[in-house]
Short mmCIF file of C-alpha atoms and ligand atoms in Angstrom, two decimals:
data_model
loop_
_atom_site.label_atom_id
_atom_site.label_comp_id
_atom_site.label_asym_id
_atom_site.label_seq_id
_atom_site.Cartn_x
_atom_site.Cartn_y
_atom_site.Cartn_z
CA UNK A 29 14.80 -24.63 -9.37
CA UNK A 30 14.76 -20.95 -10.32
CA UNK A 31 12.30 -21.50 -13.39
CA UNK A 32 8.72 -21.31 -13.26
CA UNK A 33 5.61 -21.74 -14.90
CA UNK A 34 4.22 -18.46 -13.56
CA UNK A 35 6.03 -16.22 -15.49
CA UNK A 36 8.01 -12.95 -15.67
CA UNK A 37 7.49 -9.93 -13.61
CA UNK A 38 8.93 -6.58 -14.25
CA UNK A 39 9.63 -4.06 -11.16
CA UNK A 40 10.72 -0.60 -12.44
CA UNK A 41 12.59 0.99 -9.68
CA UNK A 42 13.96 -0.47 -6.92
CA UNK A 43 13.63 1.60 -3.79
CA UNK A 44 11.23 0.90 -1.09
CA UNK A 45 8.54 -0.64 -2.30
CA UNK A 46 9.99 -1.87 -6.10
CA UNK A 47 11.99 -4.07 -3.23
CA UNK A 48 8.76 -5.51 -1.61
CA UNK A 49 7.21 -6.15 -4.59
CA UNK A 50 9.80 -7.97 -6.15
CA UNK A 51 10.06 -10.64 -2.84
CA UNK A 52 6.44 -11.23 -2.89
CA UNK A 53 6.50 -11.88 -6.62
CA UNK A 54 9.12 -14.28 -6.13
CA UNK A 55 7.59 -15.77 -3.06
CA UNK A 56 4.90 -16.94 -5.02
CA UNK A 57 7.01 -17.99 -8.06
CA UNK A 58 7.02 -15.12 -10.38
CA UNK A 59 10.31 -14.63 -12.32
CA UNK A 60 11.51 -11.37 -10.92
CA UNK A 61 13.23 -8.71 -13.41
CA UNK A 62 14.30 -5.57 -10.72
CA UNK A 63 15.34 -2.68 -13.00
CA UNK A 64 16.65 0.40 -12.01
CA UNK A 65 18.43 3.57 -13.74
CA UNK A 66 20.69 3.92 -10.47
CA UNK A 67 22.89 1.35 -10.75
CA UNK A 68 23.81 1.34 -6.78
CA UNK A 69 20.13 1.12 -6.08
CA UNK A 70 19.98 -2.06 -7.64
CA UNK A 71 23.16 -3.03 -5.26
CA UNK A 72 21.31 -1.83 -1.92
CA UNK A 73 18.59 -3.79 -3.07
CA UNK A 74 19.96 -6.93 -3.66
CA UNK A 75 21.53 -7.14 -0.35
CA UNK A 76 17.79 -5.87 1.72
CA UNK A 77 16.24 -8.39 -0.65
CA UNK A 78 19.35 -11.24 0.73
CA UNK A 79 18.26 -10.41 4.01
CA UNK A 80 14.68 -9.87 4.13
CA UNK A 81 14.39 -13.77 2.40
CA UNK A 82 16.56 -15.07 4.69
CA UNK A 83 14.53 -13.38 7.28
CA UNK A 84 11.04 -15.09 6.16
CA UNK A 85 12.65 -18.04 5.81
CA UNK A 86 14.04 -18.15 9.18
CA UNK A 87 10.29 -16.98 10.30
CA UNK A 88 7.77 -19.25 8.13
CA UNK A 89 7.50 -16.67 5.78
CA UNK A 90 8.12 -18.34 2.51
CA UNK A 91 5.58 -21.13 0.63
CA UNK A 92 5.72 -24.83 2.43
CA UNK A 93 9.33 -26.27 0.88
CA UNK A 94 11.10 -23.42 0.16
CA UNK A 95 13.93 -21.37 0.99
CA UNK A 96 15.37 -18.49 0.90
CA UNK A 97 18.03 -19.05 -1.63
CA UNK A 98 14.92 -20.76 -3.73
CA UNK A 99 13.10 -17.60 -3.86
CA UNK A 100 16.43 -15.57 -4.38
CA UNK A 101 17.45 -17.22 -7.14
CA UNK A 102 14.10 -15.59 -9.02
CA UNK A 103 15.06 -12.49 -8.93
CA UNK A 104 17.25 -10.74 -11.47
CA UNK A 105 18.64 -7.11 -11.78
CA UNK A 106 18.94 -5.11 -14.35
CA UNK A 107 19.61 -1.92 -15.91
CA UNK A 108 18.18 -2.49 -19.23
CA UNK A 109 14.86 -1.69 -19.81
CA UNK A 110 14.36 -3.05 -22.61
CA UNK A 111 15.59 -6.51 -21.74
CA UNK A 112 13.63 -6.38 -18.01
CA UNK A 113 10.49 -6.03 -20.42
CA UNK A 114 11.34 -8.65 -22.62
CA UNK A 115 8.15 -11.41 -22.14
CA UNK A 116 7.02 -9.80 -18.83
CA UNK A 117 3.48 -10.85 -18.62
CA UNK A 118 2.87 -7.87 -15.36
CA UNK A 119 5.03 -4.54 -14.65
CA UNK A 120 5.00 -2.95 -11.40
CA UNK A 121 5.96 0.81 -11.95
CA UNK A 122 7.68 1.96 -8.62
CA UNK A 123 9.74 5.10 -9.37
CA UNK A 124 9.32 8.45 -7.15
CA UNK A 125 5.79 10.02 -6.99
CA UNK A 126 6.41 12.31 -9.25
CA UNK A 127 3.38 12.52 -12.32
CA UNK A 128 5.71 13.61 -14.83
CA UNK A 129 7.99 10.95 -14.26
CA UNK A 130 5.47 8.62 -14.12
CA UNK A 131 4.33 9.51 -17.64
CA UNK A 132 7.60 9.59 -19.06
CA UNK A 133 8.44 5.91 -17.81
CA UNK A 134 5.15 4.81 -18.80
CA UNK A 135 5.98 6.09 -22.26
CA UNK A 136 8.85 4.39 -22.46
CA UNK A 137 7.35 0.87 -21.04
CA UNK A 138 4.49 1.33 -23.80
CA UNK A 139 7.00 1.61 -26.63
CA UNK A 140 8.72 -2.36 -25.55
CA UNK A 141 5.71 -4.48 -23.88
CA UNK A 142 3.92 -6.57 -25.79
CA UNK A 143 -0.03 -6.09 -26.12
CA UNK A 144 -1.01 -8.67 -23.28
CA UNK A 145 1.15 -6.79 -20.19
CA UNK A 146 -0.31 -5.46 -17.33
CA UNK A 147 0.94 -2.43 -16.74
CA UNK A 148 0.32 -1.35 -13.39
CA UNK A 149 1.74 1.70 -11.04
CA UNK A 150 2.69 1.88 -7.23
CA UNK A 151 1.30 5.39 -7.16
CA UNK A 152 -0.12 6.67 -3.66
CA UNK A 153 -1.92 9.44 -5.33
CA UNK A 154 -1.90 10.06 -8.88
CA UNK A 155 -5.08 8.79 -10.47
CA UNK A 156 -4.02 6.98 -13.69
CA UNK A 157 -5.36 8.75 -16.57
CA UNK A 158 -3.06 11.99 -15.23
CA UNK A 159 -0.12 9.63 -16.71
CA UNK A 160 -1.28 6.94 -19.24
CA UNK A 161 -4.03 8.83 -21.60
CA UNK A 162 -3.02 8.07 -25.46
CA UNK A 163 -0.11 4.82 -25.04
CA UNK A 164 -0.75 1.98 -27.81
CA UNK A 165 -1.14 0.16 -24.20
CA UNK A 166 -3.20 2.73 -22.44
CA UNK A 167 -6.01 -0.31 -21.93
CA UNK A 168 -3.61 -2.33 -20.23
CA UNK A 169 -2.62 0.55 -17.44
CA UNK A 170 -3.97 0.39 -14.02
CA UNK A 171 -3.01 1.67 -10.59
CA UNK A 172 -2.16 -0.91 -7.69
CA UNK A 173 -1.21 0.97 -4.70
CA UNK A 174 0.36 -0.94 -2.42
CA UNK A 175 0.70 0.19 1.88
CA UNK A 176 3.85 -0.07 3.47
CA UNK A 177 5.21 -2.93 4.07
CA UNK A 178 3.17 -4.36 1.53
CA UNK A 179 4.03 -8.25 3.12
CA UNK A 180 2.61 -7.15 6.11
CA UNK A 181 -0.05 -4.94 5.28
CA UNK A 182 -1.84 -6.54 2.58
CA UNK A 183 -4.06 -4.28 1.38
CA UNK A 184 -3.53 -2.96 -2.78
CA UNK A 185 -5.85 -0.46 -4.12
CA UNK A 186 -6.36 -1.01 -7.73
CA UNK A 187 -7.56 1.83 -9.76
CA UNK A 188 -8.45 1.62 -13.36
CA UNK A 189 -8.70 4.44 -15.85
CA UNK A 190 -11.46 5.56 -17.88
CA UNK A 191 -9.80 3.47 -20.71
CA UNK A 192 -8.37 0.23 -18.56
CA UNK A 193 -10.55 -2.98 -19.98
CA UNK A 194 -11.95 -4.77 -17.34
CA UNK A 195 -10.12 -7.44 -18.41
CA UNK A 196 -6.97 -5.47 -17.58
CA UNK A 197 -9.46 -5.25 -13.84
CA UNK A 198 -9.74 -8.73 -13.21
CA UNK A 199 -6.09 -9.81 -14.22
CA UNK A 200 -5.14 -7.32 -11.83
CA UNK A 201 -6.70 -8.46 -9.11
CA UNK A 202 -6.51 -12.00 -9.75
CA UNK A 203 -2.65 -11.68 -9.48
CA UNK A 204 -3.14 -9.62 -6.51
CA UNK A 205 -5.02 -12.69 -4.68
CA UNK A 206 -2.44 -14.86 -6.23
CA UNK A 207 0.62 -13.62 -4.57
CA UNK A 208 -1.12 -12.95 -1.16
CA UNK A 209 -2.16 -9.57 -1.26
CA UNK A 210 -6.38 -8.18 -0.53
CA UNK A 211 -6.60 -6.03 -3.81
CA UNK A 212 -10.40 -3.81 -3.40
CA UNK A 213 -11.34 -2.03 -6.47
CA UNK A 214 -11.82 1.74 -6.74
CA UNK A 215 -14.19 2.03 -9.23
CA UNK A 216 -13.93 5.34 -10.62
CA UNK A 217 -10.87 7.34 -10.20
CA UNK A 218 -11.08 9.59 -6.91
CA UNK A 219 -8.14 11.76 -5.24
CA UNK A 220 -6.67 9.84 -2.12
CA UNK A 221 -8.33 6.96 -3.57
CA UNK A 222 -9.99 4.83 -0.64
CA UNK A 223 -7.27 4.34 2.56
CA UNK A 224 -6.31 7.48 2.88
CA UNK A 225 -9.56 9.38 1.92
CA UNK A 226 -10.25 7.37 5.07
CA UNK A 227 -6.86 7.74 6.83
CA UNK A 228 -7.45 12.12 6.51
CA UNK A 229 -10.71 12.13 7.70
CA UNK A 230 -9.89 10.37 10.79
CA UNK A 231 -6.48 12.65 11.00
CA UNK A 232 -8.78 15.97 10.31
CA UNK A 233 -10.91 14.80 13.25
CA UNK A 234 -7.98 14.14 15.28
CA UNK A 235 -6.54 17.85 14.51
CA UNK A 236 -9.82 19.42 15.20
CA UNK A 237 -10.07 17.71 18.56
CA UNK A 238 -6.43 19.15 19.61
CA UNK A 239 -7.35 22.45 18.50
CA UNK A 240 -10.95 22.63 20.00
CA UNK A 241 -8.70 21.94 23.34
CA UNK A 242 -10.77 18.90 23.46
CA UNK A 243 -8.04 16.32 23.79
CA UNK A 244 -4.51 16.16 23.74
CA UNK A 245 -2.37 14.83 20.71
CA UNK A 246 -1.45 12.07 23.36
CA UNK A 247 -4.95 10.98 24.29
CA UNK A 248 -6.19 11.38 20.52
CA UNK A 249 -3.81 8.91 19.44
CA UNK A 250 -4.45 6.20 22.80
CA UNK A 251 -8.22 6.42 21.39
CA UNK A 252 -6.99 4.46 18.24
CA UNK A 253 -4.32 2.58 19.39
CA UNK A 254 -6.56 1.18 22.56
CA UNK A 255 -10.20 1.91 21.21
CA UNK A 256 -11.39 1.93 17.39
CA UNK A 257 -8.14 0.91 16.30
CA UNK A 258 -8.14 -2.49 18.18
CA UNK A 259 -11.07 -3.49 16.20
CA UNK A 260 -9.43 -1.96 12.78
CA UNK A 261 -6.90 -4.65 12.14
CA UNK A 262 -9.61 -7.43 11.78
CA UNK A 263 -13.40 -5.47 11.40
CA UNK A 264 -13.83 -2.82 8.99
CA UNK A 265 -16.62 0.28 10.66
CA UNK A 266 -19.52 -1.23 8.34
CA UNK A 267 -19.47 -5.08 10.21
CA UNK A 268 -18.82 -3.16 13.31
CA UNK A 269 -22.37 -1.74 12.57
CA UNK A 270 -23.83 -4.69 12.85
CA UNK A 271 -22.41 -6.69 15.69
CA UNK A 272 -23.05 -2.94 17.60
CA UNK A 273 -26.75 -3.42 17.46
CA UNK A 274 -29.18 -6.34 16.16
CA UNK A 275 -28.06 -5.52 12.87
CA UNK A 276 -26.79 -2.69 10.43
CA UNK A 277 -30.34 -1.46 10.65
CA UNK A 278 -31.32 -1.46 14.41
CA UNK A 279 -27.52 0.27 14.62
CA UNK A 280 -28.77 2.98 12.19
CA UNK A 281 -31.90 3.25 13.60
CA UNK A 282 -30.52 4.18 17.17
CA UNK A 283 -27.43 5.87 16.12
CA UNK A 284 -28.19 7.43 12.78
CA UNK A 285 -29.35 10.75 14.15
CA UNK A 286 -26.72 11.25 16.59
CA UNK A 287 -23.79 10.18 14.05
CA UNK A 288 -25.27 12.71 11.36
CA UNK A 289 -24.99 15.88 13.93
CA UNK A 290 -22.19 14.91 15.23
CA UNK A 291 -20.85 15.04 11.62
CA UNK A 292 -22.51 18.44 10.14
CA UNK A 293 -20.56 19.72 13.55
CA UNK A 294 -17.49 18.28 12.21
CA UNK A 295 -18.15 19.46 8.83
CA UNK A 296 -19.07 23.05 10.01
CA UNK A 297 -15.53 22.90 11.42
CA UNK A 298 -13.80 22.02 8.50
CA UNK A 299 -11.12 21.17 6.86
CA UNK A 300 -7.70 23.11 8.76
CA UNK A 301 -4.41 23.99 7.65
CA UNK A 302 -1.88 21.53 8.83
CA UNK A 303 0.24 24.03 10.57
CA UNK A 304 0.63 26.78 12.80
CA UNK A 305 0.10 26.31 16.67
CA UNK A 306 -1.70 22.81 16.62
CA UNK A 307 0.89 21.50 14.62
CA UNK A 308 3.33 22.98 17.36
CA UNK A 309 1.23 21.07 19.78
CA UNK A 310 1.33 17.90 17.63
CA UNK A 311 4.73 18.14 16.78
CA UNK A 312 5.85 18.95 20.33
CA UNK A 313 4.56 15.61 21.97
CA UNK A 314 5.56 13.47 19.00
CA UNK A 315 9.31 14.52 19.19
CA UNK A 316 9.37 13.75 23.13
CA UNK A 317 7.67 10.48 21.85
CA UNK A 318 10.25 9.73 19.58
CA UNK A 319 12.77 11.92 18.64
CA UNK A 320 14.03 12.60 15.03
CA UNK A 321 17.06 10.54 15.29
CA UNK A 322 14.69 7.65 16.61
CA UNK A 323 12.85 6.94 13.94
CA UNK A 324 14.49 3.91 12.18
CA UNK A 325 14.05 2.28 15.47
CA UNK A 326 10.44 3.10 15.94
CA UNK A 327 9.88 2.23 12.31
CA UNK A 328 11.19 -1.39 13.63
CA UNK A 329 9.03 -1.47 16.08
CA UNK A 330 6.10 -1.01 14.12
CA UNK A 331 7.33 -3.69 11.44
CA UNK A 332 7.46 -6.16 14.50
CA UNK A 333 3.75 -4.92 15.66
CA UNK A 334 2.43 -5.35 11.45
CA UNK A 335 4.34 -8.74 11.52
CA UNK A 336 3.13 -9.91 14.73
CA UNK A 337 -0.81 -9.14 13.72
CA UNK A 338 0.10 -10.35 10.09
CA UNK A 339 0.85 -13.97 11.55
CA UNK A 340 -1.96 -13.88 13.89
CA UNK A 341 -4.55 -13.18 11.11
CA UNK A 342 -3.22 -15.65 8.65
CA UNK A 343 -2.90 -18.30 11.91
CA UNK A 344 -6.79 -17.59 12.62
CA UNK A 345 -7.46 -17.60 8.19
CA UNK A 346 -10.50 -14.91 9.03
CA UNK A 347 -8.90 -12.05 6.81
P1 LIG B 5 12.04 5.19 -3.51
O1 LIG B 5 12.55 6.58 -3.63
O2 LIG B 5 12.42 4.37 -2.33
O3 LIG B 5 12.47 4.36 -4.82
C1 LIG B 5 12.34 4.85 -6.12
C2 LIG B 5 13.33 4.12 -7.02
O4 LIG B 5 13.06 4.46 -8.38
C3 LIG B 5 14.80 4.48 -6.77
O5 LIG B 5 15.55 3.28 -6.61
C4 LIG B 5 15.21 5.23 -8.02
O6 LIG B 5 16.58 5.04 -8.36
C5 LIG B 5 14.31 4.59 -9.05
N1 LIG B 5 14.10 5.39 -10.26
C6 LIG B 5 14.07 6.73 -10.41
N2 LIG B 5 13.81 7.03 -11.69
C7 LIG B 5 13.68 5.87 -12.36
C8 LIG B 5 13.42 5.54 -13.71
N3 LIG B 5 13.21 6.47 -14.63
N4 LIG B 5 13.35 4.22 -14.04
C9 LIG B 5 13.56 3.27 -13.11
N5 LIG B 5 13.81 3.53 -11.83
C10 LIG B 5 13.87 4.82 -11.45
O7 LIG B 5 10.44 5.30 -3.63
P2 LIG B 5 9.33 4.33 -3.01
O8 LIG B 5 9.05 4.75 -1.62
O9 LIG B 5 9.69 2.93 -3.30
O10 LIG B 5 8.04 4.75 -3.87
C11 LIG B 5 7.84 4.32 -5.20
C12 LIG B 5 6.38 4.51 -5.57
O11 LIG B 5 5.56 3.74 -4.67
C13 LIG B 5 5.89 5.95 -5.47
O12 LIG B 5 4.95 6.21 -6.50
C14 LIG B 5 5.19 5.98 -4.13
O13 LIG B 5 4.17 6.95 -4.07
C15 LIG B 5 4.60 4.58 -4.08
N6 LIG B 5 4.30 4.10 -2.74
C16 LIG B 5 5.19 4.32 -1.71
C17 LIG B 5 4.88 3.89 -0.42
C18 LIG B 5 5.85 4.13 0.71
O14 LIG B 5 5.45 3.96 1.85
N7 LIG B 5 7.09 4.49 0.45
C19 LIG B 5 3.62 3.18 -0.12
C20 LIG B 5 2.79 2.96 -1.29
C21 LIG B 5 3.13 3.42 -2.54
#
């Protein structure tokens, strides 16, 4: 049952996200190789994986006719590299964030692939020519960022090199698509790549608003979570546009102006340190919010709120 046509996937590291990867790899009927140099990492995550699979399969989560222990029995660990690499047709790179690291594993994963392996990294931030310039396999490197929890929150950046083929491109995001994910393409290599050069803008507004005295950190959050953000999860700002007005155009003719002072006020403003008495502010409604020794409990709480939405959007098939 375990074997599959699809072929073999390698995860380097198996924390957080190596973990994620390697259950939707194996959801879709990858061969799974989980390799780690920490040998009780590769314990902790066989049990999360154990539980997260029975999980899905408990919840719908898994392809029509399978199981848990179907998907399970995909996945191997390891603490060779050399044999996790053997025949891998895609490698996931998930170790630390950490560019020197990166480069030194990638070196090492260059010396054993073969010449047809994707090589691809988790990286949130580290655009990939800072860690794959001059590998025999330096074509074949690419960045697919995933968001956390990737099997919730679909989205994968993938970021190309100067020197990635755009074969290496559409591979990438063709296995992507395959296993479930929404890969976009960054098309030249930018810092913060697209989410969160998106994300900080939003989060610099926020802080500016709190610091003008404008808003509280309270009511600047309730603006997402019950105005803009309501729309987020389903309609991106652009469609918004044009369901706003007759069209992107009629929108830009009667808002254009107003949007462009509004932002050369923001941008006279500028960019703030993230500290010193707004942070206090921030910080100060945040911990009554949820206290420091709350947090794996809130982060459950937001898994249930991704999972929930997750379902709904695959239920309505309009992603
Ligand atoms: P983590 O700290 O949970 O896991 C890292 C794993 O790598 C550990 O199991 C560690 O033992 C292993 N490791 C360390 N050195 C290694 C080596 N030389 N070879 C093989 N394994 C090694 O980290 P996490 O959160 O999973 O992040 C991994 C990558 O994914 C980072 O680049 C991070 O920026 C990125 N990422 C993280 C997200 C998050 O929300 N945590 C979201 C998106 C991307």
């Amino acid at each position: 049952i375990a074997s599959t046509s699809l072929g073999k996937v390698t995860i380097i590291g198996s924390g957080l996200i190596g973990r994620s990867w390697s259950a939707l790899f194996a959801r879709r009927g990858y061969d799974v190789c989980l390799y780690d140099t920490v040998s009780s990492q590769l314990e902790v995550a066989r049990s999360v994986l154990d539980t997260l699979l029975v999980q899905w399969g408990d919840e719908d989560w898994l392809k029509e006719g399978e199981n848990a222990q179907t998907v399970l029995a995909r996945i191997r660990y390891s603490d060779s590299l050399a044999e996790s690499l053997n025949k891998a047709v895609y490698v996931q790179e998930c170790v630390p964030e950490n560019v020197q690291l990166k480069e030194s594993v990638f070196k090492q994963i260059d010396e054993l692939v073969g010449d047809d392996t994707i090589l691809a990294s988790s990286t949130s931030c580290i655009i990939p020519s800072k860690f794959t310039k001059g590998l025999k396999h330096e074509s074949m490197c690419i960045v697919a960022h995933p968001v956390n929890p990737p099997y919730y929150c679909t989205l994968v950046e993938v970021v190309p090199s100067p020197w990635t083929t755009p074969e290496t491109v559409k591979k990438t995001i063709a296995i992507q698509k395959e296993i479930g994910q929404s890969p976009i393409l960054v098309r030249r290599e930018v810092n913060g790549f697209v989410l969160n050069r998106i994300q900080y803008a939003i989060l610099m507004e926020c802080w500016r608003l709190v610091e003008e005295g404008v808003c509280s950190p309270e009511d600047a959050d309730i603006a997402l979570t019950e105005g803009i953000g309501m729309r987020y999860a389903f309609m991106g700002n652009f469609e918004t546009m044009q369901l706003n007005a007759n069209g992107a155009v009629d929108y830009c003719q009667k808002y254009g102006d107003n949007i462009k002072k509004i932002c050369l006020e923001q941008q006279e403003l500028g960019a703030r340190d993230l500290s010193g008495p707004t942070l206090d502010k921030v910080s100060q409604y945040l911990n009554s919010k949820i206290p420091i020794d709350k947090l794996e409990e809130r982060r459950a709480w937001r898994d249930d709120w991704l999972k929930a939405i997750a379902k709904e959007k695959i239920k309505r098939k309009d992603m």
